[in-house]
CSV table of C-alpha atoms in Angstrom, one decimal:
chain,number,residue,atom,x,y,z
A,110,MET,CA,130.6,134.9,-14.4
A,111,SER,CA,127.1,135.7,-15.8
A,112,ILE,CA,126.8,138.3,-18.6
A,113,ASN,CA,123.5,139.9,-19.6
A,114,TRP,CA,123.0,140.0,-23.3
A,115,ASP,CA,121.2,143.4,-23.0
A,116,ASP,CA,124.3,144.8,-21.4
A,117,LEU,CA,126.4,143.4,-24.3
A,118,LYS,CA,124.0,145.1,-26.8
A,119,VAL,CA,124.7,148.4,-25.0
A,120,ALA,CA,128.4,147.9,-25.4
A,121,LEU,CA,128.0,147.2,-29.1
A,122,ALA,CA,125.7,150.2,-29.6
A,123,ILE,CA,128.3,152.5,-27.9
A,124,VAL,CA,131.1,151.1,-30.2
A,125,ARG,CA,128.8,151.8,-33.2
A,126,HIS,CA,127.6,155.3,-32.2
A,127,GLY,CA,130.4,156.7,-30.0
A,128,THR,CA,128.4,158.3,-27.2
A,129,LEU,CA,126.0,157.3,-24.5
A,130,SER,CA,123.3,159.5,-25.9
A,131,ALA,CA,123.6,158.3,-29.5
A,132,ALA,CA,123.6,154.7,-28.3
A,133,ALA,CA,120.5,155.4,-26.2
A,134,ARG,CA,118.7,156.8,-29.3
A,135,ALA,CA,119.7,153.7,-31.3
A,136,LEU,CA,118.4,151.4,-28.6
A,137,GLY,CA,115.3,153.3,-27.9
A,138,THR,CA,116.1,154.0,-24.3
A,139,THR,CA,117.6,156.7,-22.1
A,140,GLN,CA,121.2,157.8,-21.5
A,141,PRO,CA,121.1,157.0,-17.8
A,142,THR,CA,119.9,153.5,-18.6
A,143,VAL,CA,122.8,153.0,-21.0
A,144,SER,CA,125.3,154.3,-18.5
A,145,ARG,CA,124.0,151.9,-15.8
A,146,ARG,CA,124.1,148.9,-18.1
A,147,LEU,CA,127.6,149.8,-19.2
A,148,ASP,CA,128.7,150.0,-15.5
A,149,ALA,CA,127.1,146.7,-14.7
A,150,LEU,CA,128.8,145.0,-17.7
A,151,GLU,CA,132.2,146.4,-16.7
A,152,ARG,CA,131.7,145.2,-13.1
A,153,SER,CA,130.6,141.8,-14.3
A,154,LEU,CA,133.7,141.5,-16.5
A,155,GLN,CA,136.0,143.2,-14.0
A,156,ALA,CA,137.4,145.1,-16.9
A,157,LYS,CA,137.3,148.5,-18.5
A,158,LEU,CA,135.6,148.6,-21.9
A,159,PHE,CA,135.7,152.3,-22.7
A,160,ASP,CA,137.8,155.3,-21.7
A,161,ARG,CA,135.7,158.3,-20.9
A,162,GLU,CA,136.8,161.4,-22.9
A,163,ALA,CA,135.3,164.8,-23.4
A,164,GLY,CA,134.0,164.0,-26.9
A,165,GLY,CA,132.5,160.6,-25.9
A,166,LEU,CA,133.7,157.1,-25.2
A,167,ARG,CA,136.9,155.6,-26.7
A,168,PRO,CA,136.8,151.7,-27.0
A,169,THR,CA,139.5,149.9,-25.2
A,170,ALA,CA,141.5,147.1,-26.9
A,171,LEU,CA,139.3,144.5,-25.0
A,172,VAL,CA,136.0,145.7,-26.3
A,173,LEU,CA,137.4,146.0,-29.9
A,174,ALA,CA,138.5,142.4,-29.7
A,175,LEU,CA,134.9,141.4,-28.7
A,176,VAL,CA,133.2,143.4,-31.5
A,177,GLY,CA,133.3,140.5,-34.0
A,178,GLY,CA,131.6,138.1,-31.6
A,179,LEU,CA,129.1,140.8,-30.5
A,180,GLU,CA,128.2,141.5,-34.2
A,181,GLN,CA,127.5,137.8,-34.8
A,182,MET,CA,125.3,137.5,-31.7
A,183,ASP,CA,123.4,140.6,-32.8
A,184,ALA,CA,122.9,139.3,-36.3
A,185,GLY,CA,121.8,136.0,-34.9
A,186,ALA,CA,119.2,137.6,-32.6
A,187,PHE,CA,117.8,139.6,-35.5
A,188,SER,CA,117.6,136.5,-37.6
A,189,ILE,CA,115.6,134.8,-35.0
A,190,GLN,CA,113.3,137.8,-34.7
A,191,ARG,CA,112.7,137.9,-38.5
A,192,GLN,CA,112.0,134.1,-38.6
A,193,VAL,CA,109.5,134.5,-35.8
A,194,ALA,CA,107.9,137.5,-37.5
A,195,ALA,CA,107.8,135.6,-40.8
A,196,ARG,CA,105.9,132.6,-39.5
A,197,ASP,CA,102.9,131.7,-41.5
A,198,THR,CA,100.1,133.4,-39.5
A,199,GLY,CA,97.8,134.2,-42.5
A,200,LEU,CA,96.6,137.7,-43.1
A,201,SER,CA,97.2,138.8,-39.5
A,202,GLY,CA,99.9,140.5,-37.6
A,203,GLU,CA,101.9,143.7,-37.6
A,204,ILE,CA,103.7,145.3,-40.6
A,205,LEU,CA,106.0,148.3,-40.1
A,206,VAL,CA,106.4,150.3,-43.3
A,207,THR,CA,108.7,153.1,-44.1
A,208,SER,CA,108.7,155.6,-47.0
A,209,LEU,CA,109.8,159.0,-48.0
A,210,ASP,CA,108.2,162.4,-47.6
A,211,TRP,CA,105.3,163.0,-50.1
A,212,LEU,CA,105.5,159.5,-51.6
A,213,GLY,CA,104.6,158.0,-48.3
A,214,ASP,CA,102.1,160.7,-47.2
A,215,ASP,CA,100.2,161.2,-50.4
A,216,VAL,CA,100.6,157.9,-52.4
A,217,ILE,CA,101.5,155.0,-50.1
A,218,ALA,CA,99.5,155.9,-47.1
A,219,PRO,CA,96.0,155.7,-48.8
A,220,MET,CA,97.0,152.4,-50.3
A,221,LEU,CA,98.0,151.0,-46.9
A,222,ALA,CA,94.8,152.3,-45.3
A,223,ARG,CA,92.7,150.6,-47.9
A,224,PHE,CA,94.6,147.3,-47.4
A,225,GLY,CA,94.1,147.7,-43.6
A,226,ALA,CA,90.4,148.3,-44.1
A,227,ALA,CA,90.1,145.1,-46.1
A,228,HIS,CA,92.1,143.0,-43.7
A,229,PRO,CA,91.2,143.8,-40.1
A,230,GLY,CA,93.6,141.3,-38.8
A,231,VAL,CA,96.6,143.2,-40.1
A,232,GLN,CA,98.0,146.2,-38.2
A,233,ILE,CA,100.0,148.6,-40.3
A,234,GLU,CA,102.3,151.3,-39.1
A,235,LEU,CA,103.8,153.8,-41.6
A,236,ILE,CA,106.8,156.0,-40.8
A,237,ASN,CA,107.7,158.6,-43.4
A,238,GLY,CA,111.0,160.6,-43.4
A,239,THR,CA,114.5,160.8,-44.7
A,240,ARG,CA,116.0,158.1,-42.4
A,241,VAL,CA,117.1,155.0,-44.2
A,242,PHE,CA,115.8,152.1,-42.1
A,243,ASN,CA,117.9,148.9,-41.8
A,244,LEU,CA,115.7,146.1,-42.9
A,245,ALA,CA,118.3,143.5,-42.1
A,246,ARG,CA,118.2,144.6,-38.5
A,247,GLY,CA,114.4,144.5,-38.3
A,248,GLU,CA,114.0,148.3,-38.1
A,249,ALA,CA,111.1,148.0,-40.6
A,250,ASP,CA,109.4,145.2,-42.5
A,251,LEU,CA,108.9,147.0,-45.8
A,252,ALA,CA,110.4,150.1,-47.3
A,253,PHE,CA,109.1,152.1,-50.3
A,254,ARG,CA,111.6,154.3,-52.1
A,255,PHE,CA,112.8,155.4,-55.5
A,256,GLY,CA,116.5,154.2,-55.3
A,257,SER,CA,117.8,150.7,-55.2
A,258,PHE,CA,118.4,148.8,-52.0
A,259,GLU,CA,122.0,148.1,-51.1
A,260,GLN,CA,121.7,146.1,-47.9
A,261,GLU,CA,122.4,142.4,-48.2
A,262,ASN,CA,119.8,139.6,-48.2
A,263,LEU,CA,117.0,142.0,-49.3
A,264,ILE,CA,114.4,141.4,-52.0
A,265,GLU,CA,113.7,144.4,-54.2
A,266,ARG,CA,110.6,144.7,-56.4
A,267,ARG,CA,109.3,147.4,-58.6
A,268,VAL,CA,105.8,148.2,-57.7
A,269,GLY,CA,104.9,151.1,-60.0
A,270,GLU,CA,106.0,154.2,-61.8
A,271,VAL,CA,105.6,157.9,-61.0
A,272,ALA,CA,105.7,160.3,-63.9
A,273,TYR,CA,106.8,163.9,-63.7
A,274,ALA,CA,106.2,167.0,-65.8
A,275,LEU,CA,106.8,170.7,-65.7
A,276,TYR,CA,103.9,172.6,-64.1
A,277,ALA,CA,102.8,176.2,-63.9
A,278,SER,CA,99.7,177.8,-62.5
A,279,THR,CA,97.1,179.3,-64.8
A,280,GLU,CA,97.9,182.8,-63.3
A,281,TYR,CA,101.6,182.3,-64.0
A,282,LEU,CA,100.9,181.3,-67.7
A,283,GLN,CA,98.6,184.3,-68.1
A,284,GLN,CA,101.2,186.7,-66.8
A,285,HIS,CA,104.4,185.2,-68.4
A,286,GLY,CA,103.1,183.2,-71.3
A,287,THR,CA,104.1,179.6,-72.3
A,288,PRO,CA,107.8,179.1,-72.0
A,289,ASP,CA,109.7,178.7,-75.3
A,290,VAL,CA,112.4,176.1,-75.6
A,291,GLY,CA,113.9,178.0,-78.5
A,292,ASP,CA,114.9,180.9,-76.3
A,293,GLY,CA,115.8,178.8,-73.3
A,294,PHE,CA,112.8,179.9,-71.2
A,295,GLU,CA,113.9,183.5,-71.3
A,296,GLY,CA,111.9,185.6,-68.8
A,297,HIS,CA,110.7,182.6,-66.8
A,298,ARG,CA,111.3,181.5,-63.3
A,299,LEU,CA,111.9,178.0,-61.8
A,300,VAL,CA,112.1,176.2,-58.5
A,301,TYR,CA,114.7,173.4,-58.2
A,302,LEU,CA,115.7,170.9,-55.6
A,303,ASP,CA,118.5,172.0,-53.3
A,304,ARG,CA,122.1,171.3,-54.4
A,305,ALA,CA,122.5,168.7,-51.7
A,306,ALA,CA,120.1,166.4,-53.6
A,307,GLY,CA,122.6,166.2,-56.5
A,308,GLU,CA,121.4,165.3,-59.9
A,309,VAL,CA,118.0,163.6,-59.7
A,310,PRO,CA,116.4,161.9,-62.8
A,311,HIS,CA,113.2,163.9,-62.8
A,312,GLU,CA,115.0,167.3,-62.9
A,313,ALA,CA,118.2,166.4,-64.8
A,314,TRP,CA,116.6,167.0,-68.3
A,315,LEU,CA,115.3,170.5,-67.6
A,316,PRO,CA,118.4,172.7,-67.2
A,317,ALA,CA,119.4,172.2,-70.8
A,318,LEU,CA,116.0,173.3,-72.0
A,319,ALA,CA,115.6,176.2,-69.6
A,320,ARG,CA,119.1,177.5,-69.8
A,321,HIS,CA,118.0,181.2,-69.5
A,322,ALA,CA,115.3,180.8,-66.8
A,323,ARG,CA,116.0,182.3,-63.4
A,324,ILE,CA,116.1,180.0,-60.4
A,325,VAL,CA,114.2,181.8,-57.7
A,326,LEU,CA,114.2,179.0,-55.1
A,327,ARG,CA,116.0,175.7,-54.2
A,328,SER,CA,114.3,173.5,-51.7
A,329,ASN,CA,114.6,169.9,-50.5
A,330,GLY,CA,110.9,169.5,-50.1
A,331,LEU,CA,108.1,168.9,-52.6
A,332,ARG,CA,105.7,170.9,-50.5
A,333,ALA,CA,107.8,174.0,-51.1
A,334,HIS,CA,107.9,173.4,-54.8
A,335,MET,CA,104.1,172.8,-54.9
A,336,ALA,CA,103.4,176.0,-52.9
A,337,ALA,CA,105.6,178.2,-55.1
A,338,VAL,CA,103.9,176.9,-58.3
A,339,ARG,CA,100.4,177.1,-56.8
A,340,ASP,CA,101.1,180.7,-55.8
A,341,GLY,CA,102.0,181.6,-59.3
A,342,VAL,CA,105.6,182.6,-58.5
A,343,ALA,CA,107.4,180.0,-60.6
A,344,MET,CA,107.3,176.7,-62.5
A,345,ALA,CA,108.6,173.4,-61.2
A,346,VAL,CA,108.9,169.7,-62.1
A,347,LEU,CA,106.3,167.9,-60.0
A,348,PRO,CA,104.9,164.4,-59.8
A,349,CYS,CA,101.8,164.0,-62.0
A,350,LEU,CA,100.1,162.0,-59.2
A,351,LEU,CA,99.9,165.1,-57.1
A,352,ALA,CA,100.0,168.0,-59.5
A,353,ASP,CA,97.1,166.7,-61.7
A,354,ARG,CA,94.9,167.0,-58.6
A,355,GLU,CA,95.4,170.7,-58.4
A,356,PRO,CA,92.8,172.5,-60.5
A,357,ARG,CA,94.9,175.6,-60.9
A,358,LEU,CA,98.0,173.9,-62.2
A,359,ARG,CA,98.7,173.1,-65.8
A,360,ARG,CA,101.3,170.8,-67.5
A,361,VAL,CA,103.7,172.8,-69.7
A,362,ALA,CA,104.1,171.1,-73.1
A,363,LEU,CA,107.7,170.4,-73.9
A,364,PRO,CA,109.4,168.5,-76.8
A,365,HIS,CA,110.9,166.0,-74.3
A,366,PRO,CA,109.4,162.8,-72.9
A,367,ALA,CA,108.2,163.1,-69.4
A,368,PRO,CA,110.6,161.6,-66.9
A,369,VAL,CA,109.4,158.5,-65.0
A,370,ARG,CA,110.8,157.1,-61.7
A,371,TRP,CA,110.3,153.6,-60.5
A,372,VAL,CA,108.9,153.1,-57.0
A,373,ARG,CA,110.6,150.1,-55.4
A,374,VAL,CA,109.7,148.1,-52.3
A,375,GLY,CA,112.3,146.2,-50.3
A,376,PHE,CA,112.0,143.5,-47.6
A,377,HIS,CA,114.3,140.9,-46.1
A,378,SER,CA,114.4,137.5,-47.8
A,379,ASP,CA,113.3,135.8,-44.6
A,380,MET,CA,109.9,137.6,-45.1
A,381,ARG,CA,109.3,136.5,-48.7
A,382,ASP,CA,106.8,133.8,-47.9
A,383,THR,CA,104.9,135.7,-45.2
A,384,PRO,CA,101.3,136.0,-46.4
A,385,ARG,CA,100.6,139.5,-45.1
A,386,ILE,CA,103.8,140.8,-46.7
A,387,ARG,CA,103.1,139.2,-50.0
A,388,ALA,CA,99.5,140.3,-50.0
A,389,LEU,CA,100.4,143.9,-49.1
A,390,VAL,CA,103.0,144.2,-51.9
A,391,ASP,CA,100.6,142.7,-54.4
A,392,HIS,CA,98.0,145.2,-53.2
A,393,VAL,CA,100.3,148.2,-53.8
A,394,VAL,CA,101.3,146.9,-57.3
A,395,GLY,CA,97.6,146.6,-58.1
A,396,GLU,CA,96.9,150.1,-56.9
A,397,PHE,CA,99.7,151.6,-59.0
A,398,GLU,CA,98.2,149.8,-62.0
A,399,LEU,CA,95.0,151.7,-61.4
A,400,LEU,CA,96.8,155.0,-61.6
A,401,GLY,CA,97.6,154.4,-65.3
A,402,ALA,CA,96.5,157.8,-66.6
A,403,CYS,CA,99.0,159.5,-64.2
A,404,LEU,CA,101.8,157.1,-64.8
A,405,ASN,CA,102.1,157.8,-68.6
A,406,PRO,CA,100.9,161.4,-69.0
A,407,LYS,CA,100.2,162.9,-72.3
A,408,GLN,CA,101.6,166.4,-72.6
């Protein structure tokens, strides 16, 4: 009996994700392809691996008994891929980088572009979004984010700081005046992150100071915050790296130290000695150091 490893990967993906379509997305293929591979595997084994139900596929006892071995094979395959990718090829090869929203678009992307321009043998691909890539499974080589990395066998390094401050437009300040902590920002308007974000460090200090301010908008995107402040509608806490570039925006002086968040990079331990990875991380650290005026703003 000959079993195709690609068919086994399909079975594992269906166990993990529950449906043919979800498994296809995870594998980067189509639903019909996943269905054909599953049929081929069941014919090869002469056994049923999943019961077809209205809501998806329910694993049989047989496939559940195989999951442990399939997980080991999957981990071993990714380990081989990482070791091959980490081979000492000098400053050449591909680097897949992931980051978040504005951090990736406005801060990390120019840094990566300058590195790529200086090292033509390195091809960099940057993917920005809310998805958390699994570095252990080789979904990305490097990830830049604010929070800590929780996956096993990852190396985490602080590469720089991003300072925040409260900002308002010159038009807003002319119309509403400078907010007064003494009266809890009475008569002023604010934009906050949406409630799904929970308590985030760069905003957590403000509600106690602005207890009487009116919240006119909650949004999960920095672009919305920036647009509302630029338009003179309200004030918001913004990263100094971006807001200081806006000629119409002003920092609002407050008797409170400006919050700072660390930017972290994570990568698998198998990649620690890869020249292009080390060089890129060092490059980003150096670029953050050049942003010193924005990292420790003076109110």
